[in-house]
Amino acid sequence: MSDYDTVAEAYDLDNETSLQNAYYERPATLALAGDVTGRRILDAGCGAGPLFAALRERGAVVSGIDVSAGMVERARVAPRCGRRRAGRGRRRPAAVRAREFDDVVASLVLHYLRDWGPALTGFRRVLRTGGRLTASVNHPTAEYVIERMQGRRPDYFAVYSQAGTWPVGDQTVEVTFWNRPLHAMTDAFAAAGFRISSISEPPPLPEARDLFPGEFAHYADAPNFLFFALQAD
Ligand SMILES: C[S@@+](CC[C@H](N)C(=O)[O-])C[C@H]1O[C@@H](n2cnc3c(N)ncnc32)[C@H](O)[C@@H]1O
């Protein structure tokens, strides 16, 4: 059972309207993805499917995978959306073929993985040459600052785990993030056959300032997420 199974409904509802997702991470990922009309896209770690739905509304043909059966159930996405743990073992959904996709999007999922190698190699395998990977992760300096504020002194240059209780709506979920320095991320992308097109640190959408005045201030002068646009060599 995945941690997200217990909070799937709460996470889905929160994600639809929250500053972090609806006014920050998702619009930034969609902006990086650009014109997706007619593109075949794999949404890796699709969760309850808000990004999946937005990409489909923009004309893409989308498939999604996620380790959480509860999230996939909420997603009610295309029949090929299935339960699958990225980065573990050799098993893969039979329906996913090599070079099947034009794009892979991986929104806020890679930081759940200790080792990015197997997942990125898998993404490269299912992408056509010249295809694109759009990925967002917790910003490494944001997580470093949180650790310091909680009295710990992590080594920024190490890959280190960060376990915590995370509020989701009126529930909580136990999560473990695997933080890593920026250079470890770019090295992992290169090792898997990806070339970086851009690294970006956009702010939340401007309208979030009025909608979430307190929370917005928190993100006004420091990034919470880091975004990558990559090309499969
Ligand atoms: C923060 S949520 C993001 C969901 C979605 N991408 C979005 O932006 O709304 C992280 C998702 O990653 C999934 N996840 C975590 N570890 C995973 C793994 N090893 N393989 C596949 N999915 C995983 C979780 O089940 C959860 O749905």
mmCIF file of C-alpha atoms and ligand atoms in Angstrom:
data_model
loop_
_atom_site.group_PDB
_atom_site.id
_atom_site.type_symbol
_atom_site.label_atom_id
_atom_site.label_comp_id
_atom_site.label_asym_id
_atom_site.label_seq_id
_atom_site.Cartn_x
_atom_site.Cartn_y
_atom_site.Cartn_z
ATOM 1 C CA MET A 1 0.000 0.000 0.000
ATOM 2 C CA SER A 2 1.298 3.472 -0.910
ATOM 3 C CA ASP A 3 1.248 6.350 1.587
ATOM 4 C CA TYR A 4 -0.843 8.319 -0.893
ATOM 5 C CA ASP A 5 -3.631 5.703 -0.864
ATOM 6 C CA THR A 6 -4.880 6.987 2.487
ATOM 7 C CA VAL A 7 -5.097 10.631 1.377
ATOM 8 C CA ALA A 8 -5.977 10.251 -2.292
ATOM 9 C CA GLU A 9 -9.276 12.109 -2.078
ATOM 10 C CA ALA A 10 -7.939 14.881 0.175
ATOM 11 C CA TYR A 11 -4.847 15.321 -1.996
ATOM 12 C CA ASP A 12 -6.931 15.445 -5.148
ATOM 13 C CA LEU A 13 -9.251 18.149 -3.751
ATOM 14 C CA ASP A 14 -6.354 20.166 -2.337
ATOM 15 C CA ASN A 15 -4.329 19.887 -5.541
ATOM 16 C CA GLU A 16 -7.213 21.284 -7.623
ATOM 17 C CA THR A 17 -7.138 24.658 -5.863
ATOM 18 C CA SER A 18 -3.935 24.984 -3.805
ATOM 19 C CA LEU A 19 -1.374 27.699 -4.391
ATOM 20 C CA GLN A 20 1.405 25.134 -4.645
ATOM 21 C CA ASN A 21 -0.264 23.027 -7.329
ATOM 22 C CA ALA A 22 -2.975 25.027 -9.110
ATOM 23 C CA TYR A 23 -1.181 28.394 -9.075
ATOM 24 C CA TYR A 24 2.451 27.344 -9.097
ATOM 25 C CA GLU A 25 3.657 23.876 -10.082
ATOM 26 C CA ARG A 26 1.016 22.896 -12.642
ATOM 27 C CA PRO A 27 0.937 26.146 -14.660
ATOM 28 C CA ALA A 28 4.740 26.189 -14.711
ATOM 29 C CA THR A 29 4.876 22.598 -16.010
ATOM 30 C CA LEU A 30 2.217 23.332 -18.630
ATOM 31 C CA ALA A 31 4.134 26.433 -19.763
ATOM 32 C CA LEU A 32 7.294 24.352 -20.184
ATOM 33 C CA ALA A 33 5.391 21.658 -22.077
ATOM 34 C CA GLY A 34 4.186 24.323 -24.532
ATOM 35 C CA ASP A 35 1.982 23.319 -27.452
ATOM 36 C CA VAL A 36 1.135 19.661 -26.862
ATOM 37 C CA THR A 37 -1.510 19.263 -29.572
ATOM 38 C CA GLY A 38 -1.373 15.726 -30.912
ATOM 39 C CA ARG A 39 1.641 14.748 -28.785
ATOM 40 C CA ARG A 40 1.730 11.331 -27.125
ATOM 41 C CA ILE A 41 2.534 11.979 -23.462
ATOM 42 C CA LEU A 42 3.294 9.723 -20.496
ATOM 43 C CA ASP A 43 2.369 11.344 -17.158
ATOM 44 C CA ALA A 44 4.715 9.512 -14.761
ATOM 45 C CA GLY A 45 3.484 9.760 -11.159
ATOM 46 C CA CYS A 46 0.162 11.052 -12.432
ATOM 47 C CA GLY A 47 -1.436 11.055 -8.995
ATOM 48 C CA ALA A 48 -5.134 11.849 -9.249
ATOM 49 C CA GLY A 49 -4.591 13.177 -12.760
ATOM 50 C CA PRO A 50 -4.942 16.990 -12.766
ATOM 51 C CA LEU A 51 -1.974 17.465 -15.080
ATOM 52 C CA PHE A 52 -3.126 14.518 -17.178
ATOM 53 C CA ALA A 53 -6.521 16.220 -17.605
ATOM 54 C CA ALA A 54 -4.989 19.612 -18.458
ATOM 55 C CA LEU A 55 -2.725 18.063 -21.093
ATOM 56 C CA ARG A 56 -5.633 16.171 -22.606
ATOM 57 C CA GLU A 57 -7.721 19.372 -22.737
ATOM 58 C CA ARG A 58 -4.844 20.904 -24.720
ATOM 59 C CA GLY A 59 -5.052 18.170 -27.330
ATOM 60 C CA ALA A 60 -2.445 15.671 -26.160
ATOM 61 C CA VAL A 61 -2.930 11.906 -26.091
ATOM 62 C CA VAL A 62 -2.026 11.048 -22.506
ATOM 63 C CA SER A 63 -1.249 7.863 -20.550
ATOM 64 C CA GLY A 64 -0.500 7.875 -16.850
ATOM 65 C CA ILE A 65 1.167 5.645 -14.259
ATOM 66 C CA ASP A 66 1.383 5.886 -10.476
ATOM 67 C CA VAL A 67 2.360 3.622 -7.609
ATOM 68 C CA SER A 68 -0.756 4.542 -5.607
ATOM 69 C CA ALA A 69 -3.861 2.544 -6.443
ATOM 70 C CA GLY A 70 -5.906 5.134 -4.532
ATOM 71 C CA MET A 71 -4.594 7.981 -6.645
ATOM 72 C CA VAL A 72 -5.109 6.079 -9.884
ATOM 73 C CA GLU A 73 -8.663 5.294 -8.821
ATOM 74 C CA ARG A 74 -9.249 9.011 -8.296
ATOM 75 C CA ALA A 75 -7.683 9.763 -11.651
ATOM 76 C CA ARG A 76 -10.274 7.848 -13.630
ATOM 77 C CA VAL A 77 -7.954 8.413 -16.544
ATOM 78 C CA ALA A 78 -7.539 6.471 -19.734
ATOM 79 C CA PRO A 79 -7.673 2.696 -19.422
ATOM 80 C CA ARG A 80 -3.901 2.538 -19.805
ATOM 81 C CA CYS A 81 -3.302 4.526 -16.632
ATOM 82 C CA GLY A 82 -2.132 1.894 -14.215
ATOM 83 C CA ARG A 83 -0.444 1.150 -10.944
ATOM 84 C CA ARG A 84 3.287 0.998 -11.270
ATOM 85 C CA ARG A 85 6.261 1.821 -9.074
ATOM 86 C CA ALA A 86 8.872 3.787 -10.983
ATOM 87 C CA GLY A 87 12.519 3.022 -10.508
ATOM 88 C CA ARG A 88 12.121 -0.455 -9.026
ATOM 89 C CA GLY A 89 12.985 -3.721 -10.720
ATOM 90 C CA ARG A 90 12.466 -4.592 -14.334
ATOM 91 C CA ARG A 91 8.704 -4.897 -14.411
ATOM 92 C CA ARG A 92 6.869 -2.483 -16.689
ATOM 93 C CA PRO A 93 3.316 -2.209 -17.956
ATOM 94 C CA ALA A 94 3.054 -4.389 -21.022
ATOM 95 C CA ALA A 95 1.304 -1.580 -22.897
ATOM 96 C CA VAL A 96 4.290 0.807 -22.720
ATOM 97 C CA ARG A 97 6.561 0.254 -25.708
ATOM 98 C CA ALA A 98 10.002 1.645 -26.485
ATOM 99 C CA ARG A 99 9.931 5.044 -28.231
ATOM 100 C CA GLU A 100 6.157 5.195 -27.820
ATOM 101 C CA PHE A 101 5.976 8.751 -26.462
ATOM 102 C CA ASP A 102 6.827 12.271 -27.641
ATOM 103 C CA ASP A 103 6.908 13.560 -24.058
ATOM 104 C CA VAL A 104 7.226 12.317 -20.516
ATOM 105 C CA VAL A 105 6.073 14.633 -17.734
ATOM 106 C CA ALA A 106 7.172 13.830 -14.184
ATOM 107 C CA SER A 107 5.592 16.337 -11.817
ATOM 108 C CA LEU A 108 6.753 16.304 -8.194
ATOM 109 C CA VAL A 109 7.596 12.608 -8.238
ATOM 110 C CA LEU A 110 11.359 12.169 -8.729
ATOM 111 C CA HIS A 111 12.153 13.360 -5.194
ATOM 112 C CA TYR A 112 10.418 10.235 -3.863
ATOM 113 C CA LEU A 113 13.182 8.133 -5.421
ATOM 114 C CA ARG A 114 16.535 7.486 -3.783
ATOM 115 C CA ASP A 115 18.106 6.547 -7.119
ATOM 116 C CA TRP A 116 16.857 8.372 -10.210
ATOM 117 C CA GLY A 117 18.787 6.112 -12.619
ATOM 118 C CA PRO A 118 16.217 3.351 -13.259
ATOM 119 C CA ALA A 119 13.308 5.780 -13.639
ATOM 120 C CA LEU A 120 15.201 8.105 -15.999
ATOM 121 C CA THR A 121 16.477 5.168 -18.051
ATOM 122 C CA GLY A 122 12.883 3.981 -18.310
ATOM 123 C CA PHE A 123 11.701 7.438 -19.395
ATOM 124 C CA ARG A 124 14.441 7.554 -22.047
ATOM 125 C CA ARG A 125 13.456 4.112 -23.310
ATOM 126 C CA VAL A 126 9.812 5.021 -23.881
ATOM 127 C CA LEU A 127 10.659 8.362 -25.552
ATOM 128 C CA ARG A 128 11.456 8.725 -29.213
ATOM 129 C CA THR A 129 14.800 10.336 -29.999
ATOM 130 C CA GLY A 130 14.265 14.080 -29.772
ATOM 131 C CA GLY A 131 11.356 13.558 -27.390
ATOM 132 C CA ARG A 132 11.047 15.685 -24.282
ATOM 133 C CA LEU A 133 11.093 15.130 -20.541
ATOM 134 C CA THR A 134 9.521 17.855 -18.393
ATOM 135 C CA ALA A 135 10.241 17.348 -14.703
ATOM 136 C CA SER A 136 9.563 19.299 -11.529
ATOM 137 C CA VAL A 137 11.031 18.559 -8.121
ATOM 138 C CA ASN A 138 11.221 20.089 -4.672
ATOM 139 C CA HIS A 139 13.890 22.765 -4.884
ATOM 140 C CA PRO A 140 17.029 21.469 -3.146
ATOM 141 C CA THR A 141 17.712 24.744 -1.348
ATOM 142 C CA ALA A 142 14.108 24.958 -0.091
ATOM 143 C CA GLU A 143 14.384 21.516 1.470
ATOM 144 C CA TYR A 144 17.813 22.388 2.882
ATOM 145 C CA VAL A 145 16.408 25.516 4.562
ATOM 146 C CA ILE A 146 13.491 23.528 6.035
ATOM 147 C CA GLU A 147 15.945 21.032 7.514
ATOM 148 C CA ARG A 148 18.030 23.829 9.032
ATOM 149 C CA MET A 149 14.915 25.525 10.461
ATOM 150 C CA GLN A 150 14.051 22.235 12.156
ATOM 151 C CA GLY A 151 17.427 22.169 13.852
ATOM 152 C CA ARG A 152 19.142 19.656 11.585
ATOM 153 C CA ARG A 153 22.278 20.302 9.598
ATOM 154 C CA PRO A 154 22.138 18.238 6.408
ATOM 155 C CA ASP A 155 24.959 18.053 3.906
ATOM 156 C CA TYR A 156 23.675 19.895 0.820
ATOM 157 C CA PHE A 157 26.127 17.961 -1.347
ATOM 158 C CA ALA A 158 24.808 14.545 -0.254
ATOM 159 C CA VAL A 159 21.751 12.561 -1.281
ATOM 160 C CA TYR A 160 19.845 12.479 2.002
ATOM 161 C CA SER A 161 16.393 11.384 3.084
ATOM 162 C CA GLN A 162 13.934 13.716 4.754
ATOM 163 C CA ALA A 163 10.984 12.037 6.467
ATOM 164 C CA GLY A 164 8.069 14.070 7.678
ATOM 165 C CA THR A 165 4.367 14.407 8.242
ATOM 166 C CA TRP A 166 2.794 16.473 5.510
ATOM 167 C CA PRO A 167 -0.644 18.148 5.825
ATOM 168 C CA VAL A 168 -3.059 17.262 3.029
ATOM 169 C CA GLY A 169 -6.387 19.052 3.430
ATOM 170 C CA ASP A 170 -7.562 18.056 6.906
ATOM 171 C CA GLN A 171 -5.479 14.856 6.862
ATOM 172 C CA THR A 172 -1.772 14.116 7.012
ATOM 173 C CA VAL A 173 0.512 11.759 5.111
ATOM 174 C CA GLU A 174 3.904 10.373 6.071
ATOM 175 C CA VAL A 175 6.351 11.086 3.271
ATOM 176 C CA THR A 176 10.025 10.505 2.680
ATOM 177 C CA PHE A 177 11.738 12.800 0.210
ATOM 178 C CA TRP A 178 15.163 12.081 -1.190
ATOM 179 C CA ASN A 179 16.959 15.395 -1.530
ATOM 180 C CA ARG A 180 19.994 15.834 -3.747
ATOM 181 C CA PRO A 181 22.138 18.711 -4.947
ATOM 182 C CA LEU A 182 21.538 20.330 -8.312
ATOM 183 C CA HIS A 183 24.652 18.767 -9.831
ATOM 184 C CA ALA A 184 23.449 15.265 -8.891
ATOM 185 C CA MET A 185 20.215 15.960 -10.774
ATOM 186 C CA THR A 186 21.937 17.211 -13.926
ATOM 187 C CA ASP A 187 24.427 14.298 -13.776
ATOM 188 C CA ALA A 188 21.545 11.797 -13.529
ATOM 189 C CA PHE A 189 19.770 13.341 -16.529
ATOM 190 C CA ALA A 190 22.970 13.243 -18.601
ATOM 191 C CA ALA A 191 23.729 9.637 -17.614
ATOM 192 C CA ALA A 192 20.273 8.569 -18.803
ATOM 193 C CA GLY A 193 20.700 10.259 -22.193
ATOM 194 C CA PHE A 194 18.968 13.614 -21.658
ATOM 195 C CA ARG A 195 20.217 17.030 -22.687
ATOM 196 C CA ILE A 196 19.042 20.032 -20.660
ATOM 197 C CA SER A 197 17.072 22.595 -22.678
ATOM 198 C CA SER A 198 16.310 24.785 -19.672
ATOM 199 C CA ILE A 199 16.271 24.904 -15.888
ATOM 200 C CA SER A 200 13.711 27.290 -14.464
ATOM 201 C CA GLU A 201 12.580 28.690 -11.117
ATOM 202 C CA PRO A 202 9.338 30.528 -11.915
ATOM 203 C CA PRO A 203 7.259 32.216 -9.202
ATOM 204 C CA PRO A 204 3.587 31.349 -8.570
ATOM 205 C CA LEU A 205 1.027 32.960 -10.875
ATOM 206 C CA PRO A 206 0.494 36.672 -10.000
ATOM 207 C CA GLU A 207 -3.179 36.165 -9.103
ATOM 208 C CA ALA A 208 -2.080 33.932 -6.200
ATOM 209 C CA ARG A 209 -0.897 37.080 -4.396
ATOM 210 C CA ASP A 210 -4.503 38.176 -3.717
ATOM 211 C CA LEU A 211 -5.925 34.693 -3.316
ATOM 212 C CA PHE A 212 -3.317 33.465 -0.803
ATOM 213 C CA PRO A 213 -1.687 36.592 0.683
ATOM 214 C CA GLY A 214 0.011 34.847 3.599
ATOM 215 C CA GLU A 215 1.240 31.829 1.708
ATOM 216 C CA PHE A 216 2.287 33.867 -1.317
ATOM 217 C CA ALA A 217 4.733 35.864 0.787
ATOM 218 C CA HIS A 218 6.501 32.607 1.595
ATOM 219 C CA TYR A 219 7.298 32.001 -2.078
ATOM 220 C CA ALA A 220 7.798 35.610 -3.192
ATOM 221 C CA ASP A 221 11.551 35.692 -2.629
ATOM 222 C CA ALA A 222 12.632 32.046 -2.697
ATOM 223 C CA PRO A 223 11.729 29.142 -5.000
ATOM 224 C CA ASN A 224 9.959 26.065 -3.717
ATOM 225 C CA PHE A 225 10.192 24.026 -6.926
ATOM 226 C CA LEU A 226 12.770 23.478 -9.633
ATOM 227 C CA PHE A 227 11.760 22.730 -13.236
ATOM 228 C CA PHE A 228 13.678 20.981 -16.007
ATOM 229 C CA ALA A 229 12.970 20.848 -19.723
ATOM 230 C CA LEU A 230 15.079 18.077 -21.279
ATOM 231 C CA GLN A 231 15.534 16.495 -24.657
ATOM 232 C CA ALA A 232 16.162 12.805 -25.322
ATOM 233 C CA ASP A 233 19.428 12.500 -27.288
HETATM 234 C C1 LIG B 1 3.071 15.001 -4.934
HETATM 235 S S1 LIG B 1 2.178 13.776 -5.829
HETATM 236 C C2 LIG B 1 2.153 14.502 -7.473
HETATM 237 C C3 LIG B 1 1.064 13.937 -8.330
HETATM 238 C C4 LIG B 1 0.908 14.574 -9.713
HETATM 239 N N1 LIG B 1 2.107 14.419 -10.522
HETATM 240 C C5 LIG B 1 0.543 16.024 -9.583
HETATM 241 O O1 LIG B 1 1.371 16.889 -9.855
HETATM 242 O O2 LIG B 1 -0.585 16.293 -9.192
HETATM 243 C C6 LIG B 1 3.401 12.501 -6.012
HETATM 244 C C7 LIG B 1 2.883 11.253 -6.706
HETATM 245 O O3 LIG B 1 3.997 10.403 -6.976
HETATM 246 C C8 LIG B 1 3.572 9.071 -6.771
HETATM 247 N N2 LIG B 1 4.759 8.238 -6.539
HETATM 248 C C9 LIG B 1 5.614 8.292 -5.502
HETATM 249 N N3 LIG B 1 6.589 7.369 -5.648
HETATM 250 C C10 LIG B 1 6.336 6.736 -6.827
HETATM 251 C C11 LIG B 1 6.986 5.689 -7.522
HETATM 252 N N4 LIG B 1 8.102 5.107 -7.042
HETATM 253 N N5 LIG B 1 6.466 5.276 -8.714
HETATM 254 C C12 LIG B 1 5.327 5.858 -9.208
HETATM 255 N N6 LIG B 1 4.674 6.852 -8.580
HETATM 256 C C13 LIG B 1 5.171 7.284 -7.397
HETATM 257 C C14 LIG B 1 2.655 9.155 -5.569
HETATM 258 O O4 LIG B 1 1.802 8.030 -5.457
HETATM 259 C C15 LIG B 1 1.903 10.447 -5.883
HETATM 260 O O5 LIG B 1 0.739 10.212 -6.641
#
